[in-house]
Amino acid sequence: MRDEQDLTPLCRLARLVLPCIVALMAAACAQTNLSSVTPVEPEAVGENTDKRAKITRVEPVRPKIPLTEELLFKLLMAEFAGHRGLLDVSVENYLDLARTTRDHRIVERAARIAVYARDDAAALAAARLWVELDPRNPDPHQLLAVMKLRSGDLEQAASHLQDIFAYSAGQVDEKLWMIANLLGSEKDKEAVLGVMEKLVASQNNSPGAMYAFAHVAAKLEDLERSRELLEDTLALAPDNDNVALSYISILQRLGREQEALAWLEQELAQREENDFNLRMAYARLLMEFRQFDKALGQFELLVVREPENTDVLYALGLLYLQGNRLDDSAALFKRLSEREYLTDTANYYLGRIAEEKRLYDEAGAWYQGVHKGEHYFDAQIRLAMLLARKGEVEEARSHLSSIRAQSEQQALVIVQAEGELLLQAERYEEAIAVYTAALEGEYDADLLYARAMAAEKIGKLELLEADLRTILRHEPDHAQALNALGYTLADATNRHSEAYELIKKALELRPSDFYILDSMGWVLYRLGRLDEAIEYLRKALNIRQDPEIAAHLGEVLWVRGEREQAKEVWEAALKQTPEDTRLLDVIERFNP
């Protein structure tokens, strides 16, 4: 063993820093990877994709080059320069080393650093040398394909893509999708589509090639081209679910959801088996269209086929909850709560179900079992409201103050919840104070509206009108504010004509809103236009069996002399809400 003293200073330095060089090279290779897109591995499409290509690549022989001090100095210079951010120095030294050594690993290093430094000329020179030394390696062909594409040389770009296809291991589809992901990140849309078209043509327009082309077109936002390609692919591979689901997705992105729904219905009618994935897509699309009964039927078919499928159980649980089939929903969410990754979500919905059943203690216990996830915040808000419902208002407020808001929106929800529980406790002045403190001179329509409604409870109509008009100055088409102000003016003042104009504008914005229809009926009643009032109030009651609407309609009918009809309306409403004070008050007033 030679003594350390016998080494030259440069070699001693190399002995010390060589491990660092290796580490730096590994790190830099990771940083300068040619493609930032993870290749997709789709299900095989068509007959020609079930054969795995047999690629045998012989590692190029490394030239025997003596490790001279000059060579080592340049290597160290290149590495240290790159590490210090002096990329031009690093590129210059590595490119010189590449040409001098013709070692394919140094050439590869030079190419990757040049790409990272965005030195196109150096990258091109290094990539050409890399291909010369290691022609069956797809990596330099990737680099040259992209560079030729960016320079507008589509023929050469297509040629290098063919080399990538030839020299990459894996199935045909895997190769095509690797190329598709490589091209999908490029900005020159027309050039990419042109090159991809050449490549697809070279594969005899196979379904796999067309599917990959459709993927590229979609990434480049050429959705119509993608749709056409997917339709061509489906004509050749009609039973491929991946292609079918991609087609549905493209139709949705094009805003053609009804067409997607009709296509799925037709496709499912033709299939006798192997339709689970498409039926799932169909059921989900029905949910998006709020066709809940149809969606429920589809998910009930799916759960028979795969009774432990989490997605099916979850969707079915939500549909049962939406349809007020609370016991059925609870049974499914209890099953899901046993799956650790879904426990919090399941507990949340079990809490919602218990609330619907008015089992408030049970609901609170379920909400306490929500420890994280997307429903955690809402569970905490609901816990506070449950405490307030039991009369524990201060405990509820304390709980709200312990919740850490993760956004401005959540902070607003906490304020609104505190105000709401104070309103429910009839502590109106305190609720107004909470809203006022949160506003602090800032504009917020939700808080202003909430404060206006609190002010109405204690007859502070000036504050109500001021807050609602502030909203309307900022948002003239705020239908809720228009309606609230119009109804208040109609109900509590003699400014009926002004109220009518406000409600009329609100109704133009929301012609099917039962609240606004009720307000229009009420202001017409105040104006003495009883027939018109009854028309609007009946329309509102048909949309929503609300006790306040029933109280209004009964009053107008009574005043017009149709007392038996008025009693029928009131009695029907009493059966549903026997303790509603508004309804009881009007009945006592007109029929003591």
Coordinates of C-alpha atoms in Angstrom, one line a residue:
M1 CA 0.0 0.0 0.0
R2 CA 1.4 3.4 -1.0
D3 CA 1.8 5.9 1.7
E4 CA -0.6 9.0 1.5
Q5 CA 2.5 11.2 1.3
D6 CA 3.4 9.8 -2.1
L7 CA 0.3 11.0 -3.8
T8 CA 0.3 14.3 -5.7
P9 CA -1.9 17.1 -4.2
L10 CA -4.5 16.7 -7.0
C11 CA -4.7 12.9 -6.5
R12 CA -5.1 13.4 -2.8
L13 CA -7.9 15.8 -3.5
A14 CA -9.5 13.2 -5.8
R15 CA -9.3 10.5 -3.1
L16 CA -11.1 12.8 -0.7
V17 CA -13.9 14.1 -3.0
L18 CA -14.5 11.1 -5.3
P19 CA -17.4 9.8 -3.2
C20 CA -18.9 13.3 -3.4
I21 CA -18.6 13.2 -7.2
V22 CA -20.5 9.9 -7.4
A23 CA -23.2 11.3 -5.1
L24 CA -23.5 14.5 -7.1
M25 CA -23.7 12.5 -10.4
A26 CA -26.5 10.4 -9.0
A27 CA -28.4 13.4 -7.7
A28 CA -28.0 15.4 -10.9
C29 CA -29.2 12.5 -13.0
A30 CA -32.4 12.5 -11.0
Q31 CA -32.8 16.3 -11.4
T32 CA -32.2 16.3 -15.1
N33 CA -34.5 13.4 -16.1
L34 CA -35.6 13.9 -19.7
S35 CA -39.3 13.3 -19.0
S36 CA -41.2 14.5 -16.0
V37 CA -44.3 12.5 -16.9
T38 CA -44.8 9.1 -15.5
P39 CA -45.6 6.7 -18.3
V40 CA -49.1 5.2 -18.3
E41 CA -49.5 1.5 -18.6
P42 CA -52.9 1.0 -20.2
E43 CA -54.8 -2.2 -20.8
A44 CA -53.7 -3.7 -24.2
V45 CA -55.8 -2.4 -27.1
G46 CA -56.2 -4.6 -30.2
E47 CA -54.5 -7.8 -31.3
N48 CA -51.0 -6.6 -31.9
T49 CA -50.3 -5.5 -28.4
D50 CA -50.1 -8.8 -26.5
K51 CA -46.6 -9.6 -27.6
R52 CA -43.8 -8.3 -25.4
A53 CA -40.9 -6.9 -27.5
K54 CA -37.6 -8.7 -27.0
I55 CA -35.0 -6.0 -26.8
T56 CA -31.5 -6.9 -26.2
R57 CA -29.2 -4.0 -25.7
V58 CA -25.5 -4.6 -25.3
E59 CA -23.8 -2.1 -23.0
P60 CA -21.2 -0.2 -25.1
V61 CA -17.6 -1.1 -24.4
R62 CA -16.0 1.7 -22.4
P63 CA -12.7 3.0 -23.9
K64 CA -9.6 2.4 -21.8
I65 CA -8.5 5.9 -21.0
P66 CA -5.7 6.7 -18.5
L67 CA -6.9 8.8 -15.6
T68 CA -4.5 11.7 -16.1
E69 CA -4.4 14.7 -13.8
E70 CA -5.8 16.9 -16.6
L71 CA -8.8 14.5 -17.1
L72 CA -9.4 14.4 -13.4
F73 CA -9.1 18.1 -13.0
K74 CA -11.7 18.7 -15.7
L75 CA -14.0 16.1 -14.1
L76 CA -13.7 17.8 -10.8
M77 CA -14.1 21.2 -12.3
A78 CA -17.3 20.2 -14.1
E79 CA -18.8 18.6 -11.0
F80 CA -17.9 21.4 -8.6
A81 CA -19.1 24.1 -11.1
G82 CA -22.4 22.3 -11.5
H83 CA -22.8 22.0 -7.7
R84 CA -22.1 25.7 -7.3
G85 CA -24.6 26.7 -10.0
L86 CA -22.0 27.6 -12.7
L87 CA -23.7 25.5 -15.3
D88 CA -22.0 27.0 -18.3
V89 CA -18.6 26.0 -16.9
S90 CA -19.9 22.5 -16.1
V91 CA -21.4 22.1 -19.6
E92 CA -18.2 23.3 -21.3
N93 CA -16.0 20.9 -19.3
Y94 CA -18.3 17.9 -19.6
L95 CA -18.7 18.4 -23.3
D96 CA -15.0 18.6 -23.8
L97 CA -14.6 15.4 -21.7
A98 CA -17.3 13.7 -23.8
R99 CA -15.5 14.4 -27.0
T100 CA -12.1 13.5 -25.6
T101 CA -13.0 10.2 -23.8
R102 CA -16.0 9.0 -25.9
D103 CA -17.1 7.2 -22.8
H104 CA -20.8 6.8 -23.2
R105 CA -21.5 7.4 -19.5
I106 CA -19.6 10.7 -19.5
V107 CA -21.4 11.6 -22.8
E108 CA -24.7 10.9 -21.2
R109 CA -23.7 13.0 -18.2
A110 CA -22.8 15.9 -20.5
A111 CA -26.1 15.6 -22.4
R112 CA -28.2 15.6 -19.2
I113 CA -26.4 18.6 -17.7
A114 CA -26.7 20.5 -21.0
V115 CA -30.5 19.9 -21.0
Y116 CA -30.7 21.0 -17.4
A117 CA -28.7 24.1 -18.2
R118 CA -30.9 24.7 -21.3
D119 CA -27.9 24.9 -23.5
D120 CA -29.6 23.5 -26.7
A121 CA -26.4 23.5 -28.8
A122 CA -24.4 21.6 -26.3
A123 CA -27.3 19.2 -25.6
L124 CA -27.6 18.5 -29.3
A125 CA -23.9 17.9 -29.7
A126 CA -23.8 15.5 -26.7
A127 CA -27.0 13.7 -27.8
R128 CA -25.6 13.1 -31.3
L129 CA -22.4 11.6 -29.8
W130 CA -24.5 9.6 -27.3
V131 CA -26.5 8.0 -30.1
E132 CA -23.3 7.3 -32.0
L133 CA -21.8 5.5 -29.1
D134 CA -25.0 3.8 -27.8
P135 CA -27.4 3.6 -30.7
R136 CA -29.8 1.1 -29.1
N137 CA -30.4 3.2 -26.0
P138 CA -33.8 5.0 -26.3
D139 CA -32.8 7.8 -24.0
P140 CA -30.7 9.8 -26.4
H141 CA -33.4 9.3 -29.1
Q142 CA -35.9 10.9 -26.7
L143 CA -33.7 13.9 -26.3
L144 CA -33.1 14.3 -30.1
A145 CA -36.8 13.7 -30.8
V146 CA -37.8 16.6 -28.6
M147 CA -35.0 18.9 -29.9
K148 CA -35.9 18.1 -33.5
L149 CA -39.6 18.7 -32.8
R150 CA -38.8 22.1 -31.2
S151 CA -36.7 23.1 -34.2
G152 CA -39.5 22.1 -36.6
D153 CA -37.7 19.1 -38.2
L154 CA -40.7 16.7 -38.0
E155 CA -39.1 14.1 -40.2
Q156 CA -36.1 13.7 -38.0
A157 CA -38.3 13.9 -34.9
A158 CA -40.5 11.1 -36.2
S159 CA -37.3 9.0 -37.1
H160 CA -36.1 9.3 -33.5
L161 CA -39.5 8.3 -32.2
Q162 CA -39.3 5.2 -34.3
D163 CA -36.0 4.5 -32.8
I164 CA -37.5 4.9 -29.3
F165 CA -40.2 2.5 -30.3
A166 CA -37.7 0.0 -31.7
Y167 CA -35.3 0.1 -28.8
S168 CA -37.6 0.4 -25.7
A169 CA -38.5 -2.8 -23.8
G170 CA -42.1 -3.7 -23.1
Q171 CA -45.4 -4.1 -24.8
V172 CA -46.3 -2.0 -27.9
D173 CA -48.9 -0.1 -25.9
E174 CA -46.4 0.7 -23.2
K175 CA -44.0 2.1 -25.8
L176 CA -46.7 4.2 -27.4
W177 CA -47.8 5.6 -24.1
M178 CA -44.3 6.5 -23.1
I179 CA -44.0 8.4 -26.4
A180 CA -47.4 9.9 -25.8
N181 CA -46.5 11.2 -22.4
L182 CA -43.2 12.5 -23.8
L183 CA -44.9 14.5 -26.5
G184 CA -47.9 15.6 -24.4
S185 CA -45.8 18.1 -22.5
E186 CA -44.6 19.9 -25.6
K187 CA -46.1 23.3 -26.4
D188 CA -46.1 23.2 -30.2
K189 CA -49.5 21.6 -30.6
E190 CA -49.5 21.3 -34.4
A191 CA -45.9 19.9 -34.5
V192 CA -46.7 17.3 -31.9
L193 CA -49.9 16.2 -33.6
G194 CA -48.0 16.0 -36.9
V195 CA -45.3 13.8 -35.5
M196 CA -47.8 11.6 -33.7
E197 CA -49.8 11.2 -36.9
K198 CA -46.7 9.9 -38.7
L199 CA -45.9 7.5 -35.9
V200 CA -49.5 6.2 -35.8
A201 CA -49.4 5.7 -39.6
S202 CA -46.2 3.7 -39.3
Q203 CA -48.1 1.3 -37.0
N204 CA -50.8 0.7 -39.6
N205 CA -53.3 2.8 -37.6
S206 CA -53.5 0.1 -34.9
P207 CA -56.1 0.7 -32.2
G208 CA -53.3 0.9 -29.6
A209 CA -51.5 3.6 -31.6
M210 CA -54.7 5.6 -32.1
Y211 CA -55.5 5.4 -28.4
A212 CA -52.1 6.8 -27.5
F213 CA -52.7 9.5 -30.2
A214 CA -56.1 10.4 -28.6
H215 CA -54.3 10.7 -25.2
V216 CA -51.8 13.2 -26.7
A217 CA -54.6 15.2 -28.4
A218 CA -56.5 15.4 -25.1
K219 CA -53.4 16.6 -23.2
L220 CA -53.0 19.3 -25.9
E221 CA -56.7 20.3 -25.4
D222 CA -57.6 19.3 -29.0
L223 CA -60.7 17.6 -27.6
E224 CA -62.5 17.1 -30.9
R225 CA -59.5 15.4 -32.4
S226 CA -59.3 13.2 -29.4
R227 CA -63.0 12.3 -29.6
E228 CA -62.6 11.3 -33.3
L229 CA -59.6 9.1 -32.5
L230 CA -61.4 7.4 -29.7
E231 CA -64.4 6.7 -31.8
D232 CA -62.1 5.2 -34.4
T233 CA -60.4 3.1 -31.7
L234 CA -63.7 1.9 -30.4
A235 CA -64.7 0.8 -33.9
L236 CA -61.6 -1.5 -33.8
A237 CA -61.7 -2.4 -30.1
P238 CA -65.3 -2.1 -29.0
D239 CA -64.9 -4.1 -25.8
N240 CA -62.0 -2.2 -24.4
D241 CA -63.2 -0.4 -21.2
N242 CA -60.2 1.9 -21.0
V243 CA -61.0 3.4 -24.4
A244 CA -64.7 3.6 -23.6
L245 CA -64.1 5.4 -20.3
S246 CA -61.7 7.8 -22.0
Y247 CA -64.4 8.5 -24.6
I248 CA -66.9 9.3 -21.9
S249 CA -64.4 11.6 -20.2
I250 CA -63.8 13.5 -23.4
L251 CA -67.5 13.9 -24.1
Q252 CA -67.9 15.4 -20.6
R253 CA -65.0 17.8 -21.1
L254 CA -66.7 18.9 -24.3
G255 CA -69.9 19.6 -22.4
R256 CA -71.7 16.8 -24.1
E257 CA -72.9 15.0 -21.0
Q258 CA -76.2 14.0 -22.4
E259 CA -74.5 12.4 -25.4
A260 CA -72.2 10.5 -23.0
L261 CA -75.3 9.3 -21.1
A262 CA -77.1 8.2 -24.2
W263 CA -74.0 6.4 -25.5
L264 CA -73.5 4.5 -22.2
E265 CA -77.2 3.5 -22.2
Q266 CA -76.9 2.1 -25.7
E267 CA -73.6 0.4 -25.0
L268 CA -74.8 -1.3 -21.8
A269 CA -77.9 -2.5 -23.7
Q270 CA -75.7 -4.3 -26.1
R271 CA -73.4 -5.9 -23.6
E272 CA -74.4 -9.0 -21.7
E273 CA -71.4 -9.3 -19.5
N274 CA -68.1 -7.6 -18.6
D275 CA -69.9 -4.3 -18.2
F276 CA -69.1 -3.5 -14.5
N277 CA -66.8 -0.5 -15.2
L278 CA -69.1 1.0 -17.8
R279 CA -72.1 0.5 -15.5
M280 CA -70.2 2.2 -12.7
A281 CA -69.5 5.2 -15.0
Y282 CA -73.1 5.3 -16.0
A283 CA -74.3 5.3 -12.4
R284 CA -71.9 8.1 -11.5
L285 CA -73.0 10.2 -14.5
L286 CA -76.6 9.7 -13.4
M287 CA -75.7 11.0 -10.0
E288 CA -74.1 14.1 -11.6
F289 CA -77.4 14.7 -13.5
R290 CA -79.2 14.3 -10.1
Q291 CA -81.2 11.3 -11.5
F292 CA -81.0 9.7 -8.2
D293 CA -83.6 7.0 -8.6
K294 CA -82.0 5.7 -11.8
A295 CA -78.5 5.9 -10.2
L296 CA -79.8 3.9 -7.2
G297 CA -81.0 1.2 -9.5
Q298 CA -77.7 0.9 -11.2
F299 CA -75.7 0.8 -7.9
E300 CA -78.0 -1.9 -6.6
L301 CA -77.2 -4.0 -9.6
L302 CA -73.5 -3.3 -9.1
V303 CA -73.5 -4.3 -5.4
V304 CA -74.9 -7.7 -6.2
R305 CA -72.0 -8.3 -8.5
E306 CA -69.3 -6.9 -6.1
P307 CA -70.8 -6.8 -2.6
E308 CA -67.5 -5.7 -1.1
N309 CA -66.6 -3.0 -3.6
T310 CA -65.9 0.2 -1.5
D311 CA -66.9 2.7 -4.2
V312 CA -70.2 0.9 -4.8
L313 CA -71.0 0.7 -1.1
Y314 CA -70.1 4.4 -0.5
A315 CA -72.2 5.6 -3.4
L316 CA -75.2 3.4 -2.4
G317 CA -74.9 4.7 1.2
L318 CA -75.1 8.3 0.0
L319 CA -78.1 7.5 -2.3
Y320 CA -80.0 5.8 0.5
L321 CA -79.3 8.8 2.7
Q322 CA -80.4 11.2 0.0
G323 CA -83.6 9.2 -0.4
N324 CA -84.2 9.2 3.4
R325 CA -83.7 5.4 3.6
L326 CA -81.8 6.0 6.8
D327 CA -81.6 2.4 8.1
D328 CA -80.3 1.1 4.8
S329 CA -77.7 3.9 4.6
A330 CA -76.6 3.3 8.2
A331 CA -76.1 -0.4 7.6
L332 CA -73.7 0.3 4.7
F333 CA -71.8 3.0 6.5
K334 CA -71.3 0.8 9.5
R335 CA -69.7 -1.8 7.1
L336 CA -67.5 0.9 5.7
S337 CA -66.5 2.2 9.2
E338 CA -64.7 -1.2 9.7
R339 CA -62.3 -0.3 6.9
E340 CA -59.6 1.7 8.6
Y341 CA -59.0 4.2 5.7
L342 CA -62.8 5.0 5.6
T343 CA -63.6 5.1 9.3
D344 CA -63.7 8.9 9.6
T345 CA -65.8 9.3 6.5
A346 CA -68.2 6.6 7.6
N347 CA -68.5 8.0 11.1
Y348 CA -69.4 11.4 9.7
Y349 CA -72.3 10.0 7.7
L350 CA -73.5 7.9 10.6
G351 CA -73.6 11.1 12.6
R352 CA -75.6 12.8 9.8
I353 CA -78.0 9.8 9.8
A354 CA -78.4 9.9 13.6
E355 CA -79.2 13.7 13.3
E356 CA -81.9 13.0 10.7
K357 CA -83.4 10.5 13.2
R358 CA -83.1 13.2 16.0
L359 CA -80.9 10.9 18.0
Y360 CA -78.7 13.8 19.0
D361 CA -76.5 12.1 21.6
E362 CA -75.8 9.3 19.2
A363 CA -75.0 11.8 16.5
G364 CA -72.5 13.5 18.8
A365 CA -70.8 10.2 19.5
W366 CA -70.3 9.5 15.8
Y367 CA -69.0 13.0 15.1
Q368 CA -66.5 12.6 17.9
G369 CA -65.2 9.6 16.0
V370 CA -64.2 11.8 13.1
H371 CA -60.5 12.6 13.7
K372 CA -59.3 13.7 10.3
G373 CA -60.1 14.0 6.6
E374 CA -62.4 16.1 4.5
H375 CA -65.4 15.8 6.9
Y376 CA -63.5 16.7 10.1
F377 CA -64.3 20.4 10.1
D378 CA -68.0 20.0 9.4
A379 CA -68.2 17.3 12.1
Q380 CA -66.8 19.8 14.6
I381 CA -69.3 22.5 13.6
R382 CA -72.1 20.0 13.9
L383 CA -70.9 19.0 17.4
A384 CA -71.1 22.6 18.5
M385 CA -74.6 22.9 17.1
L386 CA -75.7 19.8 18.9
L387 CA -74.4 21.2 22.2
A388 CA -76.4 24.4 21.6
R389 CA -79.5 22.3 20.8
K390 CA -79.2 20.8 24.3
G391 CA -79.0 24.3 25.8
E392 CA -75.3 24.2 26.4
V393 CA -74.7 27.4 24.5
E394 CA -71.5 28.5 26.2
E395 CA -70.0 25.0 25.8
A396 CA -70.9 25.2 22.2
R397 CA -69.2 28.6 21.7
S398 CA -66.1 27.3 23.6
H399 CA -66.0 24.3 21.2
L400 CA -66.2 26.6 18.2
S401 CA -63.4 28.7 19.5
S402 CA -61.2 25.5 19.8
I403 CA -61.6 24.7 16.1
R404 CA -58.6 25.8 14.0
A405 CA -59.7 27.2 10.7
Q406 CA -57.6 26.2 7.7
S407 CA -58.9 28.9 5.4
E408 CA -60.8 32.2 5.4
Q409 CA -63.9 30.3 4.3
Q410 CA -63.7 28.0 7.3
A411 CA -63.2 31.0 9.6
L412 CA -66.4 32.5 8.1
V413 CA -68.3 29.3 8.7
I414 CA -67.2 29.3 12.4
V415 CA -68.5 32.9 12.8
Q416 CA -71.8 32.0 11.1
A417 CA -72.2 28.9 13.3
E418 CA -71.7 31.0 16.4
G419 CA -74.2 33.5 15.2
E420 CA -76.7 30.8 14.3
L421 CA -76.6 29.1 17.7
L422 CA -77.0 32.5 19.4
L423 CA -80.1 33.2 17.2
Q424 CA -81.5 29.8 18.1
A425 CA -81.1 30.7 21.8
E426 CA -82.9 34.0 21.0
R427 CA -79.8 35.9 22.1
Y428 CA -80.2 38.3 19.1
E429 CA -78.1 41.2 20.4
E430 CA -75.1 38.9 21.0
A431 CA -75.5 37.4 17.6
I432 CA -75.4 40.9 16.0
A433 CA -72.3 41.6 18.1
V434 CA -70.6 38.5 16.7
Y435 CA -71.4 39.4 13.1
T436 CA -70.3 43.0 13.7
A437 CA -66.9 42.0 15.2
A438 CA -66.3 39.7 12.2
L439 CA -67.1 42.3 9.7
E440 CA -64.8 45.0 11.1
G441 CA -65.7 47.4 8.3
E442 CA -65.1 44.8 5.6
Y443 CA -67.6 43.7 3.0
D444 CA -69.0 40.2 3.3
A445 CA -72.4 39.4 1.9
D446 CA -73.0 36.3 4.0
L447 CA -72.3 38.1 7.3
L448 CA -74.2 41.2 6.3
Y449 CA -77.2 39.1 5.4
A450 CA -77.0 37.1 8.7
R451 CA -76.8 40.3 10.7
A452 CA -79.8 41.7 8.8
M453 CA -81.9 38.6 9.7
A454 CA -80.8 38.9 13.3
A455 CA -81.8 42.6 13.3
E456 CA -85.2 41.7 12.0
K457 CA -85.8 39.4 15.0
I458 CA -85.7 42.4 17.4
G459 CA -87.3 45.0 15.1
K460 CA -84.1 46.8 14.1
L461 CA -85.4 47.5 10.6
E462 CA -83.0 50.3 9.9
L463 CA -80.0 48.0 10.5
L464 CA -81.7 45.3 8.3
E465 CA -82.3 47.7 5.4
A466 CA -78.8 49.2 5.7
D467 CA -77.1 45.8 5.5
L468 CA -79.2 44.5 2.7
R469 CA -78.8 47.7 0.7
T470 CA -75.0 47.5 1.2
I471 CA -75.1 44.0 -0.4
L472 CA -77.2 45.3 -3.3
R473 CA -74.7 48.2 -3.9
H474 CA -72.0 45.6 -4.3
E475 CA -74.1 42.9 -5.9
P476 CA -77.3 44.4 -7.6
D477 CA -78.4 40.9 -8.7
H478 CA -78.2 39.4 -5.2
A479 CA -81.6 37.6 -5.4
Q480 CA -81.7 36.7 -1.7
A481 CA -81.0 40.2 -0.5
L482 CA -83.6 41.6 -3.0
N483 CA -86.2 39.2 -1.7
A484 CA -85.4 39.7 2.0
L485 CA -85.6 43.5 1.7
G486 CA -88.8 43.3 -0.5
Y487 CA -90.6 40.9 1.9
T488 CA -89.6 43.0 5.0
L489 CA -90.9 46.2 3.4
A490 CA -94.1 44.5 2.4
D491 CA -94.7 42.8 5.8
A492 CA -93.5 45.5 8.2
T493 CA -94.0 48.9 6.4
N494 CA -96.4 50.7 4.0
R495 CA -93.7 50.8 1.2
H496 CA -95.5 48.2 -0.8
S497 CA -94.8 49.5 -4.3
E498 CA -91.1 49.6 -3.5
A499 CA -91.3 46.1 -2.1
Y500 CA -93.0 44.9 -5.2
E501 CA -90.3 46.2 -7.5
L502 CA -87.6 44.5 -5.4
I503 CA -89.4 41.2 -5.3
K504 CA -90.2 41.4 -9.0
K505 CA -86.5 41.7 -9.8
A506 CA -85.6 38.8 -7.5
L507 CA -88.3 36.6 -9.2
E508 CA -86.8 37.4 -12.6
L509 CA -83.5 36.1 -11.4
R510 CA -85.0 33.0 -9.7
P511 CA -88.4 32.3 -11.2
S512 CA -88.8 28.9 -9.4
D513 CA -87.6 29.9 -5.9
F514 CA -90.5 29.1 -3.6
Y515 CA -89.3 31.7 -1.1
I516 CA -89.5 34.5 -3.7
L517 CA -92.9 33.2 -5.0
D518 CA -94.2 33.4 -1.5
S519 CA -92.9 37.0 -1.2
M520 CA -94.6 38.0 -4.4
G521 CA -97.9 36.5 -3.3
W522 CA -97.5 38.4 0.0
V523 CA -96.7 41.8 -1.5
L524 CA -99.6 41.4 -4.0
Y525 CA -101.9 40.7 -1.0
R526 CA -100.7 43.9 0.6
L527 CA -101.4 45.7 -2.6
G528 CA -104.9 44.3 -2.6
R529 CA -104.4 42.1 -5.7
L530 CA -105.8 39.0 -4.1
D531 CA -106.4 36.8 -7.1
E532 CA -102.8 37.2 -8.3
A533 CA -101.6 36.7 -4.7
I534 CA -103.4 33.3 -4.4
E535 CA -101.9 32.2 -7.8
Y536 CA -98.3 32.9 -6.6
L537 CA -98.9 31.4 -3.2
R538 CA -100.4 28.2 -4.5
K539 CA -97.4 27.8 -6.9
A540 CA -95.0 28.3 -4.0
L541 CA -96.9 25.7 -1.8
N542 CA -96.8 23.2 -4.7
I543 CA -93.0 23.5 -4.8
R544 CA -92.6 23.3 -1.0
Q545 CA -95.1 22.3 1.7
D546 CA -93.9 25.1 4.0
P547 CA -96.0 26.2 7.1
E548 CA -95.3 29.9 6.5
I549 CA -96.5 29.7 2.9
A550 CA -99.6 27.8 4.1
A551 CA -100.2 30.5 6.7
H552 CA -100.0 33.2 4.0
L553 CA -102.2 31.3 1.5
G554 CA -104.9 30.6 4.2
E555 CA -105.0 34.2 5.2
V556 CA -105.5 35.5 1.7
L557 CA -108.2 32.9 1.0
W558 CA -109.9 33.9 4.3
V559 CA -109.8 37.6 3.4
R560 CA -111.3 36.8 0.0
G561 CA -114.1 35.0 1.7
E562 CA -113.1 31.4 0.9
R563 CA -112.9 30.3 4.5
E564 CA -113.4 26.6 4.0
Q565 CA -110.5 26.5 1.6
A566 CA -108.4 28.5 4.0
K567 CA -109.2 26.0 6.8
E568 CA -108.3 23.1 4.5
V569 CA -104.9 24.7 3.8
W570 CA -104.2 25.3 7.4
E571 CA -105.3 21.8 8.6
A572 CA -103.2 20.1 6.0
A573 CA -100.2 22.2 7.1
L574 CA -100.9 21.5 10.8
K575 CA -100.7 17.7 10.2
Q576 CA -97.1 18.1 9.1
T577 CA -96.0 20.9 11.5
P578 CA -98.4 21.0 14.4
E579 CA -96.2 23.3 16.5
D580 CA -95.3 26.0 14.0
T581 CA -95.9 29.3 15.7
R582 CA -96.5 31.3 12.5
L583 CA -99.3 28.9 11.5
L584 CA -100.9 28.8 14.9
D585 CA -100.8 32.5 15.2
V586 CA -102.7 33.1 11.9
I587 CA -105.3 30.4 12.7
E588 CA -105.9 32.0 16.1
R589 CA -106.1 35.5 14.6
F590 CA -108.7 34.6 12.0
N591 CA -110.5 31.6 13.5
P592 CA -110.4 32.1 17.3

